Amino acid sequence: YNGVYVLTVKGFNKCTSVGSLTVNIKPLIKPELRSNANELCVGEDALLTTTNYSGGIEYLWYEGIFPTGILIKTTKIPELVLKPTQGVHFYYIIASGPDCSSSPSALLKVDVKVIPVPEVCNSFLSLCDGSELILCARGNTSFVYNWAGPAGYKGVGQNPEIIKNVTILNAGEYRLVVSNGRCISDTTATRVTILEKPAKPLIVSADIFCEGAIFSMVATSSPNAEKFEWYKNGILFTTSQENSLIIANAQSGLQGSWTVVSVKGNCKSIISNTKFIAIDNSLEVGAINTGPVCMGDSVKLQATFVPNASYKWQGPVPFIPSVYDPVISGVPGDYSVTITTPTGCQNNASTRVSV
């Protein structure tokens, strides 16, 4: 029925008038369906648009897959605004006239994604210089995790690469942004403080202590330390607030390899060099003499023999030889001897001479 239709009107006196009309009948072509974005974040509007028809056409909007889709709205204009929920949605449209309808449009897919909520494992971290910085985030493993921090740091993932041997330059905020497609989270951060580690201490002490004497060690070269951990043979022996360890009565159990660690806050120094300390056992010593003797005779004093020891005698006779068995003139009275071992330990004994 397409073509030109001519109308002739005849009046009186054979007067005529002619008019024409062109008729063009077209089918409703298959509409096109478009969206402002095929990927949306929860809470965003989806703007659906379609082919614009003239002449009293209605637009039937469906959600689902043809022919089982659900009619969600009918409009007179070729657009529809929706606020879809999280998940994947499918839409199609049919244009409908007074006597006919179009074929359904091609299927339109709209993926509505959740906006991530970033969560770090630690909001604050206090580390000692020279230690390792380990960043961590919780959440969906399918999301993309991007970190940015001091000194140009960039990291990717819930557990980005470990930063080793940190210094004061690594202190500051490590900001995290989480992406789920085009849906991007707010920014959260882990705030990192780098604390100074005490200097390596040095043990100053004698190498040998006499049994029963005062046992003492001093940790030097670590002036800013708040306390000191003392280790014997690798096992923690005690902790002191001062940089010295003093024990009034040295016993054999103190002999061994000693080390010390200085502590400031949560930071510990490098362990000191090992100091080996020996405990010299006390000697049981005595003194005797060859008296009684007659007046004018000599008498021999005799103390316990200790190899390489030194002897100091005192008594009524002056200038007694410094040997373990001196011979002196027979002068009555009390004689005492101090025996000093090669390690510096001293023992005393006495004897009485009768004439």
One Martini backbone bead per residue (centre of mass of N, CA, C, O) as a GRO file, in nm:
protein
  355
    1TYR     BB    1   0.049   0.067   0.004
    2ASN     BB    2   0.254   0.216  -0.124
    3GLY     BB    3   0.223   0.571  -0.218
    4VAL     BB    4   0.020   0.771  -0.434
    5TYR     BB    5  -0.257   0.971  -0.345
    6VAL     BB    6  -0.546   1.085  -0.542
    7LEU     BB    7  -0.756   1.381  -0.526
    8THR     BB    8  -1.075   1.455  -0.678
    9VAL     BB    9  -1.265   1.758  -0.714
   10LYS     BB   10  -1.605   1.819  -0.813
   11GLY     BB   11  -1.789   2.081  -0.932
   12PHE     BB   12  -1.927   2.328  -1.050
   13ASN     BB   13  -1.880   2.390  -1.377
   14LYS     BB   14  -1.640   2.180  -1.388
   15CYS     BB   15  -1.484   2.206  -1.134
   16THR     BB   16  -1.148   2.131  -1.017
   17SER     BB   17  -0.961   1.942  -0.757
   18VAL     BB   18  -0.619   1.855  -0.662
   19GLY     BB   19  -0.479   1.594  -0.451
   20SER     BB   20  -0.198   1.462  -0.250
   21LEU     BB   21  -0.058   1.140  -0.107
   22THR     BB   22   0.198   1.004   0.077
   23VAL     BB   23   0.263   0.658   0.146
   24ASN     BB   24   0.459   0.513   0.433
   25ILE     BB   25   0.515   0.184   0.526
   26LYS     BB   26   0.664   0.075   0.832
   27PRO     BB   27   0.835  -0.116   1.024
   28LEU     BB   28   0.929  -0.224   1.344
   29ILE     BB   29   1.222  -0.208   1.436
   30LYS     BB   30   1.480  -0.320   1.605
   31PRO     BB   31   1.587  -0.228   1.896
   32GLU     BB   32   1.814  -0.033   2.080
   33LEU     BB   33   2.023  -0.099   2.371
   34ARG     BB   34   2.132   0.125   2.630
   35SER     BB   35   2.401   0.242   2.853
   36ASN     BB   36   2.592   0.443   3.058
   37ALA     BB   37   2.676   0.153   3.198
   38ASN     BB   38   2.798  -0.181   3.246
   39GLU     BB   39   2.939  -0.062   3.515
   40LEU     BB   40   2.841  -0.052   3.855
   41CYS     BB   41   2.764   0.095   4.156
   42VAL     BB   42   2.633   0.098   4.440
   43GLY     BB   43   2.378   0.359   4.396
   44GLU     BB   44   2.370   0.383   4.102
   45ASP     BB   45   2.257   0.489   3.799
   46ALA     BB   46   2.058   0.362   3.531
   47LEU     BB   47   2.069   0.455   3.184
   48LEU     BB   48   1.819   0.380   2.957
   49THR     BB   49   1.832   0.344   2.598
   50THR     BB   50   1.660   0.399   2.276
   51THR     BB   51   1.488   0.394   2.010
   52ASN     BB   52   1.334   0.650   1.824
   53TYR     BB   53   0.992   0.683   1.785
   54SER     BB   54   0.713   0.752   1.587
   55GLY     BB   55   0.383   0.738   1.665
   56GLY     BB   56   0.264   0.616   1.943
   57ILE     BB   57   0.490   0.480   2.114
   58GLU     BB   58   0.577   0.211   2.323
   59TYR     BB   59   0.786   0.117   2.611
   60LEU     BB   60   0.908  -0.206   2.697
   61TRP     BB   61   1.050  -0.304   3.007
   62TYR     BB   62   1.295  -0.560   3.075
   63GLU     BB   63   1.378  -0.824   3.306
   64GLY     BB   64   1.594  -1.051   3.159
   65ILE     BB   65   1.498  -1.326   2.942
   66PHE     BB   66   1.394  -1.398   2.654
   67PRO     BB   67   1.050  -1.458   2.731
   68THR     BB   68   1.089  -1.434   3.079
   69GLY     BB   69   1.059  -1.157   3.135
   70ILE     BB   70   1.012  -0.864   3.337
   71LEU     BB   71   0.797  -0.615   3.364
   72ILE     BB   72   0.889  -0.280   3.483
   73LYS     BB   73   0.809  -0.078   3.231
   74THR     BB   74   0.613   0.195   3.080
   75THR     BB   75   0.684   0.419   2.807
   76LYS     BB   76   0.695   0.722   2.595
   77ILE     BB   77   0.997   0.715   2.632
   78PRO     BB   78   1.349   0.626   2.536
   79GLU     BB   79   1.371   0.605   2.871
   80LEU     BB   80   1.547   0.475   3.179
   81VAL     BB   81   1.557   0.486   3.537
   82LEU     BB   82   1.781   0.306   3.753
   83LYS     BB   83   1.845   0.111   4.077
   84PRO     BB   84   2.038  -0.130   4.102
   85THR     BB   85   2.144  -0.402   4.241
   86GLN     BB   86   2.349  -0.624   4.336
   87GLY     BB   87   2.476  -0.750   4.038
   88VAL     BB   88   2.344  -0.923   3.761
   89HIS     BB   89   2.189  -0.767   3.475
   90PHE     BB   90   1.904  -0.805   3.247
   91TYR     BB   91   1.801  -0.641   2.934
   92TYR     BB   92   1.492  -0.548   2.753
   93ILE     BB   93   1.307  -0.435   2.452
   94ILE     BB   94   0.973  -0.321   2.343
   95ALA     BB   95   0.804  -0.198   2.070
   96SER     BB   96   0.472  -0.038   2.072
   97GLY     BB   97   0.184  -0.031   1.882
   98PRO     BB   98  -0.141  -0.045   1.793
   99ASP     BB   99  -0.075  -0.321   1.583
  100CYS     BB  100   0.236  -0.346   1.680
  101SER     BB  101   0.559  -0.517   1.732
  102SER     BB  102   0.865  -0.560   1.814
  103SER     BB  103   1.140  -0.689   1.851
  104PRO     BB  104   1.363  -0.777   2.062
  105SER     BB  105   1.624  -0.680   2.196
  106ALA     BB  106   1.915  -0.692   2.284
  107LEU     BB  107   2.106  -0.790   2.533
  108LEU     BB  108   2.161  -0.628   2.851
  109LYS     BB  109   2.446  -0.580   3.056
  110VAL     BB  110   2.454  -0.526   3.421
  111ASP     BB  111   2.715  -0.455   3.658
  112VAL     BB  112   2.683  -0.460   4.012
  113LYS     BB  113   2.906  -0.326   4.245
  114VAL     BB  114   3.082  -0.323   4.520
  115ILE     BB  115   3.208  -0.116   4.760
  116PRO     BB  116   3.481  -0.111   4.915
  117VAL     BB  117   3.614  -0.183   5.248
  118PRO     BB  118   3.880  -0.087   5.402
  119GLU     BB  119   4.127  -0.314   5.578
  120VAL     BB  120   4.358  -0.315   5.818
  121CYS     BB  121   4.546  -0.491   6.044
  122ASN     BB  122   4.710  -0.212   6.108
  123SER     BB  123   4.703   0.118   6.217
  124PHE     BB  124   4.960   0.059   6.403
  125LEU     BB  125   5.331   0.088   6.392
  126SER     BB  126   5.617  -0.025   6.588
  127LEU     BB  127   5.956   0.010   6.494
  128CYS     BB  128   6.273  -0.096   6.444
  129ASP     BB  129   6.557  -0.032   6.333
  130GLY     BB  130   6.621  -0.294   6.091
  131SER     BB  131   6.358  -0.401   6.038
  132GLU     BB  132   6.039  -0.524   5.941
  133LEU     BB  133   5.781  -0.443   5.701
  134ILE     BB  134   5.436  -0.554   5.744
  135LEU     BB  135   5.174  -0.555   5.537
  136CYS     BB  136   4.802  -0.552   5.583
  137ALA     BB  137   4.491  -0.694   5.449
  138ARG     BB  138   4.143  -0.711   5.439
  139GLY     BB  139   3.942  -0.930   5.224
  140ASN     BB  140   3.881  -0.963   4.903
  141THR     BB  141   4.079  -1.141   4.676
  142SER     BB  142   3.951  -1.000   4.405
  143PHE     BB  143   4.067  -0.754   4.476
  144VAL     BB  144   4.240  -0.441   4.454
  145TYR     BB  145   4.559  -0.354   4.605
  146ASN     BB  146   4.676  -0.019   4.694
  147TRP     BB  147   4.990   0.122   4.777
  148ALA     BB  148   5.113   0.416   4.969
  149GLY     BB  149   5.430   0.587   5.056
  150PRO     BB  150   5.710   0.651   5.167
  151ALA     BB  151   5.968   0.696   4.951
  152GLY     BB  152   5.783   0.592   4.701
  153TYR     BB  153   5.587   0.381   4.782
  154LYS     BB  154   5.480   0.063   4.625
  155GLY     BB  155   5.187  -0.153   4.647
  156VAL     BB  156   5.054  -0.496   4.605
  157GLY     BB  157   4.812  -0.623   4.791
  158GLN     BB  158   4.744  -0.763   5.093
  159ASN     BB  159   5.065  -0.870   5.076
  160PRO     BB  160   5.310  -0.702   5.039
  161GLU     BB  161   5.616  -0.635   5.014
  162ILE     BB  162   5.877  -0.652   5.212
  163ILE     BB  163   6.037  -0.426   5.430
  164LYS     BB  164   6.372  -0.392   5.475
  165ASN     BB  165   6.560  -0.228   5.680
  166VAL     BB  166   6.450   0.007   5.841
  167THR     BB  167   6.398   0.360   5.861
  168ILE     BB  168   6.308   0.684   5.908
  169LEU     BB  169   6.210   0.697   5.601
  170ASN     BB  170   5.964   0.477   5.667
  171ALA     BB  171   5.801   0.679   5.800
  172GLY     BB  172   5.437   0.677   5.817
  173GLU     BB  173   5.197   0.660   5.563
  174TYR     BB  174   5.003   0.373   5.450
  175ARG     BB  175   4.806   0.373   5.179
  176LEU     BB  176   4.470   0.242   5.105
  177VAL     BB  177   4.327   0.107   4.795
  178VAL     BB  178   4.019  -0.038   4.679
  179SER     BB  179   3.928  -0.246   4.395
  180ASN     BB  180   3.607  -0.297   4.200
  181GLY     BB  181   3.688  -0.213   3.939
  182ARG     BB  182   3.528   0.103   3.932
  183CYS     BB  183   3.517   0.046   4.238
  184ILE     BB  184   3.618   0.274   4.494
  185SER     BB  185   3.757   0.333   4.776
  186ASP     BB  186   3.850   0.451   5.037
  187THR     BB  187   4.095   0.575   5.257
  188THR     BB  188   4.349   0.403   5.425
  189ALA     BB  189   4.579   0.338   5.713
  190THR     BB  190   4.924   0.284   5.807
  191ARG     BB  191   5.100   0.379   6.092
  192VAL     BB  192   5.455   0.446   6.105
  193THR     BB  193   5.704   0.381   6.356
  194ILE     BB  194   6.048   0.466   6.412
  195LEU     BB  195   6.281   0.323   6.626
  196GLU     BB  196   6.550   0.343   6.815
  197LYS     BB  197   6.832   0.149   6.843
  198PRO     BB  198   7.044   0.033   7.039
  199ALA     BB  199   7.354  -0.004   7.100
  200LYS     BB  200   7.612  -0.204   7.111
  201PRO     BB  201   7.732  -0.368   7.364
  202LEU     BB  202   7.988  -0.383   7.633
  203ILE     BB  203   8.182  -0.596   7.823
  204VAL     BB  204   8.306  -0.512   8.151
  205SER     BB  205   8.558  -0.735   8.292
  206ALA     BB  206   8.673  -0.972   8.453
  207ASP     BB  207   8.792  -1.299   8.397
  208ILE     BB  208   8.832  -1.339   8.715
  209PHE     BB  209   8.684  -1.490   9.007
  210CYS     BB  210   8.648  -1.524   9.332
  211GLU     BB  211   8.533  -1.714   9.558
  212GLY     BB  212   8.313  -1.487   9.735
  213ALA     BB  213   8.327  -1.257   9.572
  214ILE     BB  214   8.270  -0.985   9.381
  215PHE     BB  215   8.040  -0.975   9.116
  216SER     BB  216   8.114  -0.795   8.803
  217MET     BB  217   7.934  -0.604   8.543
  218VAL     BB  218   7.963  -0.391   8.242
  219ALA     BB  219   7.766  -0.192   8.022
  220THR     BB  220   7.868  -0.046   7.728
  221SER     BB  221   7.791   0.167   7.446
  222SER     BB  222   7.467   0.222   7.571
  223PRO     BB  223   7.328   0.512   7.682
  224ASN     BB  224   6.995   0.482   7.590
  225ALA     BB  225   6.922   0.269   7.771
  226GLU     BB  226   6.673   0.114   7.998
  227LYS     BB  227   6.782  -0.188   7.971
  228PHE     BB  228   6.917  -0.522   8.070
  229GLU     BB  229   7.015  -0.832   7.918
  230TRP     BB  230   7.133  -1.127   8.073
  231TYR     BB  231   7.354  -1.386   7.948
  232LYS     BB  232   7.405  -1.745   8.006
  233ASN     BB  233   7.469  -1.955   7.770
  234GLY     BB  234   7.201  -1.820   7.613
  235ILE     BB  235   7.055  -1.757   7.890
  236LEU     BB  236   6.846  -1.594   8.078
  237PHE     BB  237   6.933  -1.446   8.389
  238THR     BB  238   6.879  -1.119   8.375
  239THR     BB  239   6.732  -0.795   8.465
  240SER     BB  240   6.842  -0.452   8.430
  241GLN     BB  241   6.838  -0.104   8.480
  242GLU     BB  242   7.123  -0.119   8.492
  243ASN     BB  243   7.464  -0.151   8.353
  244SER     BB  244   7.485  -0.354   8.601
  245LEU     BB  245   7.629  -0.660   8.752
  246ILE     BB  246   7.578  -0.759   9.099
  247ILE     BB  247   7.746  -1.006   9.309
  248ALA     BB  248   7.845  -1.079   9.627
  249ASN     BB  249   7.869  -1.410   9.569
  250ALA     BB  250   8.087  -1.595   9.418
  251GLN     BB  251   8.017  -1.871   9.202
  252SER     BB  252   8.048  -2.138   8.989
  253GLY     BB  253   7.768  -2.073   8.836
  254LEU     BB  254   7.901  -1.805   8.689
  255GLN     BB  255   8.038  -1.969   8.495
  256GLY     BB  256   8.093  -1.841   8.157
  257SER     BB  257   7.903  -1.718   7.887
  258TRP     BB  258   7.865  -1.371   7.825
  259THR     BB  259   7.579  -1.158   7.757
  260VAL     BB  260   7.429  -0.849   7.612
  261VAL     BB  261   7.117  -0.653   7.605
  262SER     BB  262   6.982  -0.364   7.491
  263VAL     BB  263   6.694  -0.157   7.599
  264LYS     BB  264   6.433   0.035   7.408
  265GLY     BB  265   6.150  -0.035   7.471
  266ASN     BB  266   6.105  -0.255   7.188
  267CYS     BB  267   6.416  -0.228   7.155
  268LYS     BB  268   6.697  -0.417   7.042
  269SER     BB  269   7.003  -0.496   7.038
  270ILE     BB  270   7.279  -0.615   6.963
  271ILE     BB  271   7.460  -0.859   7.056
  272SER     BB  272   7.717  -0.909   7.231
  273ASN     BB  273   8.003  -0.998   7.301
  274THR     BB  274   8.174  -1.251   7.436
  275LYS     BB  275   8.219  -1.328   7.793
  276PHE     BB  276   8.458  -1.500   7.970
  277ILE     BB  277   8.403  -1.647   8.298
  278ALA     BB  278   8.586  -1.722   8.588
  279ILE     BB  279   8.596  -1.940   8.882
  280ASP     BB  280   8.787  -1.936   9.171
  281ASN     BB  281   8.856  -2.150   9.395
  282SER     BB  282   8.881  -2.190   9.712
  283LEU     BB  283   9.124  -2.230   9.964
  284GLU     BB  284   9.267  -2.459  10.185
  285VAL     BB  285   9.453  -2.315  10.442
  286GLY     BB  286   9.772  -2.324  10.623
  287ALA     BB  287   9.970  -2.305  10.942
  288ILE     BB  288  10.305  -2.372  11.061
  289ASN     BB  289  10.557  -2.498  11.302
  290THR     BB  290  10.871  -2.616  11.468
  291GLY     BB  291  10.773  -2.580  11.733
  292PRO     BB  292  10.916  -2.568  11.999
  293VAL     BB  293  11.190  -2.354  12.105
  294CYS     BB  294  11.484  -2.235  12.186
  295MET     BB  295  11.653  -1.984  12.288
  296GLY     BB  296  11.815  -1.884  11.976
  297ASP     BB  297  11.659  -2.035  11.786
  298SER     BB  298  11.518  -2.162  11.506
  299VAL     BB  299  11.224  -2.122  11.286
  300LYS     BB  300  10.970  -2.279  11.093
  301LEU     BB  301  10.761  -2.170  10.853
  302GLN     BB  302  10.435  -2.305  10.725
  303ALA     BB  303  10.254  -2.325  10.427
  304THR     BB  304  10.052  -2.377  10.190
  305PHE     BB  305  10.102  -2.505   9.879
  306VAL     BB  306  10.099  -2.279   9.588
  307PRO     BB  307  10.130  -2.249   9.278
  308ASN     BB  308  10.252  -1.930   9.203
  309ALA     BB  309  10.236  -1.800   9.468
  310SER     BB  310  10.202  -1.552   9.714
  311TYR     BB  311  10.379  -1.435  10.018
  312LYS     BB  312  10.264  -1.280  10.338
  313TRP     BB  313  10.424  -1.198  10.630
  314GLN     BB  314  10.331  -1.170  10.986
  315GLY     BB  315  10.511  -1.038  11.286
  316PRO     BB  316  10.758  -1.003  11.525
  317VAL     BB  317  10.921  -1.047  11.267
  318PRO     BB  318  11.090  -0.884  11.042
  319PHE     BB  319  11.128  -0.956  10.721
  320ILE     BB  320  10.977  -1.194  10.591
  321PRO     BB  321  10.998  -1.419  10.375
  322SER     BB  322  10.831  -1.476  10.047
  323VAL     BB  323  10.747  -1.776  10.152
  324TYR     BB  324  10.612  -2.081  10.256
  325ASP     BB  325  10.920  -2.153  10.429
  326PRO     BB  326  11.039  -1.977  10.653
  327VAL     BB  327  11.333  -1.876  10.835
  328ILE     BB  328  11.349  -1.790  11.181
  329SER     BB  329  11.371  -1.647  11.464
  330GLY     BB  330  11.294  -1.725  11.801
  331VAL     BB  331  10.993  -1.566  11.825
  332PRO     BB  332  10.737  -1.511  11.997
  333GLY     BB  333  10.407  -1.568  11.850
  334ASP     BB  334  10.203  -1.438  11.599
  335TYR     BB  335  10.149  -1.574  11.264
  336SER     BB  336  10.084  -1.449  10.933
  337VAL     BB  337   9.928  -1.537  10.609
  338THR     BB  338   9.917  -1.427  10.263
  339ILE     BB  339   9.757  -1.582   9.986
  340THR     BB  340   9.830  -1.534   9.633
  341THR     BB  341   9.707  -1.603   9.349
  342PRO     BB  342   9.738  -1.575   9.007
  343THR     BB  343   9.417  -1.464   9.010
  344GLY     BB  344   9.397  -1.292   9.306
  345CYS     BB  345   9.347  -1.480   9.530
  346GLN     BB  346   9.275  -1.480   9.886
  347ASN     BB  347   9.447  -1.626  10.179
  348ASN     BB  348   9.436  -1.723  10.528
  349ALA     BB  349   9.686  -1.773  10.796
  350SER     BB  350   9.792  -1.920  11.122
  351THR     BB  351  10.056  -1.907  11.384
  352ARG     BB  352  10.220  -2.027  11.691
  353VAL     BB  353  10.508  -1.936  11.869
  354SER     BB  354  10.722  -2.124  12.080
  355VAL     BB  355  10.998  -2.064  12.350
   0.00000   0.00000   0.00000
